[in-house]
PDB file of C-alpha atoms in Angstrom:
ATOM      1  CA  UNK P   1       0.711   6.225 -13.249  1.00  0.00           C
ATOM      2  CA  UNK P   2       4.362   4.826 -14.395  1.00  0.00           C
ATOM      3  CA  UNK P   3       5.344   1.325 -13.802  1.00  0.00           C
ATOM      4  CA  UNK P   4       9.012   1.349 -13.535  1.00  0.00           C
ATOM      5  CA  UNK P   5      11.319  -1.501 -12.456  1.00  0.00           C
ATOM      6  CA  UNK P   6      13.695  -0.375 -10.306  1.00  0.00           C
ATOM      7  CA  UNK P   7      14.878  -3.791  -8.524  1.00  0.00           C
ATOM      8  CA  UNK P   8      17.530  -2.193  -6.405  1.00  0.00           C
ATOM      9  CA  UNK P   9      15.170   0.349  -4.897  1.00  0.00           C
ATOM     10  CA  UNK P  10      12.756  -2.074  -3.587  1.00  0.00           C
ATOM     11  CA  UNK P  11      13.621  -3.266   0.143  1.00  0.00           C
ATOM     12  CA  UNK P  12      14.820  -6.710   0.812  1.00  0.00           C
ATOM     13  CA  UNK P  13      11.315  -9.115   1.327  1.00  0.00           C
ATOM     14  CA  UNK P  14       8.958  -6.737  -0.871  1.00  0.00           C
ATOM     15  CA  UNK P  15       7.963  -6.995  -4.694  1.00  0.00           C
ATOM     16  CA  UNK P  16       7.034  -3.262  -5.171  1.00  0.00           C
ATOM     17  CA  UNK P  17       6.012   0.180  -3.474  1.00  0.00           C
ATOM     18  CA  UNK P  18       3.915   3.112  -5.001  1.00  0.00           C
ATOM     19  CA  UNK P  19       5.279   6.430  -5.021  1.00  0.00           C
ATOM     20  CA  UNK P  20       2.739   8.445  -6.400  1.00  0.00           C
ATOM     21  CA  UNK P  21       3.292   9.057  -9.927  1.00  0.00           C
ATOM     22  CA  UNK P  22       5.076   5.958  -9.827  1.00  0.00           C
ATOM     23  CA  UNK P  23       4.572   2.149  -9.332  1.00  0.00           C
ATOM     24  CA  UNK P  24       8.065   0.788  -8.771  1.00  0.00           C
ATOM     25  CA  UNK P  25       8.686  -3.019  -9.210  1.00  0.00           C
ATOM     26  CA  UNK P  26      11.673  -5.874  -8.561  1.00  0.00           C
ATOM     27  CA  UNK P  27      10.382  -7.577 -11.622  1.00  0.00           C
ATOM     28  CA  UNK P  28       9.684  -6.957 -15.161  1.00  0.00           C
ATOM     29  CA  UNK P  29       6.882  -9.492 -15.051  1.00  0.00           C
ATOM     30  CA  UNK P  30       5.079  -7.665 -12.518  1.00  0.00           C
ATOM     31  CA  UNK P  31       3.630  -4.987 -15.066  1.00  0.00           C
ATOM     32  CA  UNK P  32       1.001  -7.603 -15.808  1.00  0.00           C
ATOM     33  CA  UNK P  33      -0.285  -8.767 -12.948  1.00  0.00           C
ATOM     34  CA  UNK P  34      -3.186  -6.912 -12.564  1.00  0.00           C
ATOM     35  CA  UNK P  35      -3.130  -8.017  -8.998  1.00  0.00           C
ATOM     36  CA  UNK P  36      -0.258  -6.269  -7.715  1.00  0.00           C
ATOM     37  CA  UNK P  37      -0.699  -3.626 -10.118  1.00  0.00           C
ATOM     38  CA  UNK P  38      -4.543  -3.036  -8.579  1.00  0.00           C
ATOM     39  CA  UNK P  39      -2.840  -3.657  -5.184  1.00  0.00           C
ATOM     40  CA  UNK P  40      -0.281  -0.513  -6.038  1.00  0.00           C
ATOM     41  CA  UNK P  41      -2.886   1.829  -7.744  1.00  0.00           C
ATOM     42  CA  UNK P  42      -4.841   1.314  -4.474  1.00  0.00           C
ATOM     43  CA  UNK P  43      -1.636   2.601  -2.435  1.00  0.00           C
ATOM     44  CA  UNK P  44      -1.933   5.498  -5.230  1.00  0.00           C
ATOM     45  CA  UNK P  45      -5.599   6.564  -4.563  1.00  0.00           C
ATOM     46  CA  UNK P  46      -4.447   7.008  -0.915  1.00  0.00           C
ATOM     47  CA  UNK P  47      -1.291   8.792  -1.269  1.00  0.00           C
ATOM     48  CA  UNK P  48      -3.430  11.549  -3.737  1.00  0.00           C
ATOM     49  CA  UNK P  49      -6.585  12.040  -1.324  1.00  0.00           C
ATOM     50  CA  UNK P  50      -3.558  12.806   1.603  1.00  0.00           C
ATOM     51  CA  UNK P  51      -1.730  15.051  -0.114  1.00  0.00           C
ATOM     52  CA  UNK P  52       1.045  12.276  -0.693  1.00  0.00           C
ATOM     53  CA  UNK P  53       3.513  13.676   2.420  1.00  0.00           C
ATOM     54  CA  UNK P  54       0.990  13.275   4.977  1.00  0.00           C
ATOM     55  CA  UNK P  55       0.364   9.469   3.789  1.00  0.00           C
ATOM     56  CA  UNK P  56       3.827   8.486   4.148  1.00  0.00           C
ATOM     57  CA  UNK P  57       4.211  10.483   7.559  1.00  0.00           C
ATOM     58  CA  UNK P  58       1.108   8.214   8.777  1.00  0.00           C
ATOM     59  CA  UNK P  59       2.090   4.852   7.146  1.00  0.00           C
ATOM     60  CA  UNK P  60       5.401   5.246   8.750  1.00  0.00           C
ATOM     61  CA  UNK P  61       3.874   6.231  12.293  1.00  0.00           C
ATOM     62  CA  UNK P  62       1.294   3.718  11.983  1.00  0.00           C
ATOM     63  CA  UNK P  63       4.447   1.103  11.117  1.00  0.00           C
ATOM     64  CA  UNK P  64       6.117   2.093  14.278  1.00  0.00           C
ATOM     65  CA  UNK P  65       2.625   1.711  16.702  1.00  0.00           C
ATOM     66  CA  UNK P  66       2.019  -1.417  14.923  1.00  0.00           C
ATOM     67  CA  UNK P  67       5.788  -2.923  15.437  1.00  0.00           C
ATOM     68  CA  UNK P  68       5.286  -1.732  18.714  1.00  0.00           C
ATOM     69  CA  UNK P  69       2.423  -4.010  19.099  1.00  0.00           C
ATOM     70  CA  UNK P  70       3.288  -7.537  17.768  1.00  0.00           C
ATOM     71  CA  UNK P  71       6.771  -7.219  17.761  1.00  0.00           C
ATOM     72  CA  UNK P  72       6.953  -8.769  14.434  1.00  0.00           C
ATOM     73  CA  UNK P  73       7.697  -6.484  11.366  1.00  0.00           C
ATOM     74  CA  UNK P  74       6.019  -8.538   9.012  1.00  0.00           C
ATOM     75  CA  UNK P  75       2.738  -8.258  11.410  1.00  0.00           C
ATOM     76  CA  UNK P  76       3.784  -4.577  12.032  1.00  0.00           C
ATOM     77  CA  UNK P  77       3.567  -4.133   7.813  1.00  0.00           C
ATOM     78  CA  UNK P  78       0.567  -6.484   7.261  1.00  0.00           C
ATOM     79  CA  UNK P  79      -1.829  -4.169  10.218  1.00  0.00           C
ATOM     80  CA  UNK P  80      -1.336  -0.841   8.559  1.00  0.00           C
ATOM     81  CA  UNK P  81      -4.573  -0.013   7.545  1.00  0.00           C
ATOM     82  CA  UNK P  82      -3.160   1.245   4.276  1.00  0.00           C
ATOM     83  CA  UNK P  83      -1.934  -2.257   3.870  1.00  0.00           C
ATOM     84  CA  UNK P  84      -5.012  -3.950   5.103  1.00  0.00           C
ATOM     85  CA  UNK P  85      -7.294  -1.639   2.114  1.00  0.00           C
ATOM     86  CA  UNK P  86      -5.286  -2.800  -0.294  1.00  0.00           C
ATOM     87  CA  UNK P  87      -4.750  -6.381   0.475  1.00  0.00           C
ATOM     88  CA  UNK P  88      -8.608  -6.913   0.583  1.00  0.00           C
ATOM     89  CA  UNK P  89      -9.305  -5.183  -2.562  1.00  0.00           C
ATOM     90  CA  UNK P  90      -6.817  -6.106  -5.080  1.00  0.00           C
ATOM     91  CA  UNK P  91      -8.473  -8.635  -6.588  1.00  0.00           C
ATOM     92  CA  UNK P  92     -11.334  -6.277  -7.237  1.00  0.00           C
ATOM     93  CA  UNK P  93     -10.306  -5.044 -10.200  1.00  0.00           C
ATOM     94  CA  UNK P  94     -13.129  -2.433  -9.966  1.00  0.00           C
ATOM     95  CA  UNK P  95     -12.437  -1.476  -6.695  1.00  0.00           C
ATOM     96  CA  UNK P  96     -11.227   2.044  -7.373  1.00  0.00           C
ATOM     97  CA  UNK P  97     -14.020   3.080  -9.605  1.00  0.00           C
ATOM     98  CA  UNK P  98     -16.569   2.642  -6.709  1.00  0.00           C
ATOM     99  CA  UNK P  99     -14.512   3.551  -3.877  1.00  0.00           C
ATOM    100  CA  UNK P 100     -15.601   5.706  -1.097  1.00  0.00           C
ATOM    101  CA  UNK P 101     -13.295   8.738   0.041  1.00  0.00           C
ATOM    102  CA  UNK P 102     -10.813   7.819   3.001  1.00  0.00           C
ATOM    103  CA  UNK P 103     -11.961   4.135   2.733  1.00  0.00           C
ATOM    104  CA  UNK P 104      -8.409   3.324   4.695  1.00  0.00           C
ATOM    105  CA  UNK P 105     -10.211   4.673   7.910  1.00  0.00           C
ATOM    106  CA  UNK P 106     -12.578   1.691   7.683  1.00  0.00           C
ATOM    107  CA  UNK P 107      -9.369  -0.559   8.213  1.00  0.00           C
ATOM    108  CA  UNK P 108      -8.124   0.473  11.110  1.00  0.00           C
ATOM    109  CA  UNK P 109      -7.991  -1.621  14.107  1.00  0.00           C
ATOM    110  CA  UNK P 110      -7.021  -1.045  17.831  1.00  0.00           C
ATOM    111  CA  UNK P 111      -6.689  -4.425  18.892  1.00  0.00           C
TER     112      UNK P 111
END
């Protein structure tokens, strides 16, 4: 994993984005918070057990069904079950070590 700040590739709203090898930040100071960093490395994990071009192809579709649903791209971002794994993990700083295969399947929701 690289952490790389790359402020001007990092859309307008958003702090980073992981592109596996690489975490890519707005802010220098975001290399130590283990938060976002755990949150990223999550993103990681995900993009590796897909084979990296079929987890984008998904996260975008599942962007799309999702803005399709509440209308609201911040909603539409916050439902992808990519999203929602990470979110309610990256505090666990050990959540990687113990993590089950395809553990984004768990968080996805039809409602």
């Amino acid at each position: 994993m690289f952490l790389i700040v790359a402020k001007y590739l990092i859309p307008k709203g958003y702090r980073g984005m992981a592109v596996f090898p690489f975490v890519l930040m707005k802010y220098d100071f975001d290399k130590g918070n283990r938060t976002f960093v755990n949150h990223e490395k999550i993103h990681l994990k995900q993009q590796l057990e897909m084979l990296i071009l079929p987890f984008f192809i998904w996260y975008f579709s599942e962007y799309l069904v999702r803005l399709i649903q509440y209308k609201n791209k911040d909603l539409a971002y916050r439902n992808i079950s990519f999203e929602r794994e990470a979110y309610a993990n990256e505090k666990d700083l050990n959540y990687l070590k113990n993590r089950k295969f395809y553990q984004f399947l768990h968080y996805i929701h039809l409602k």
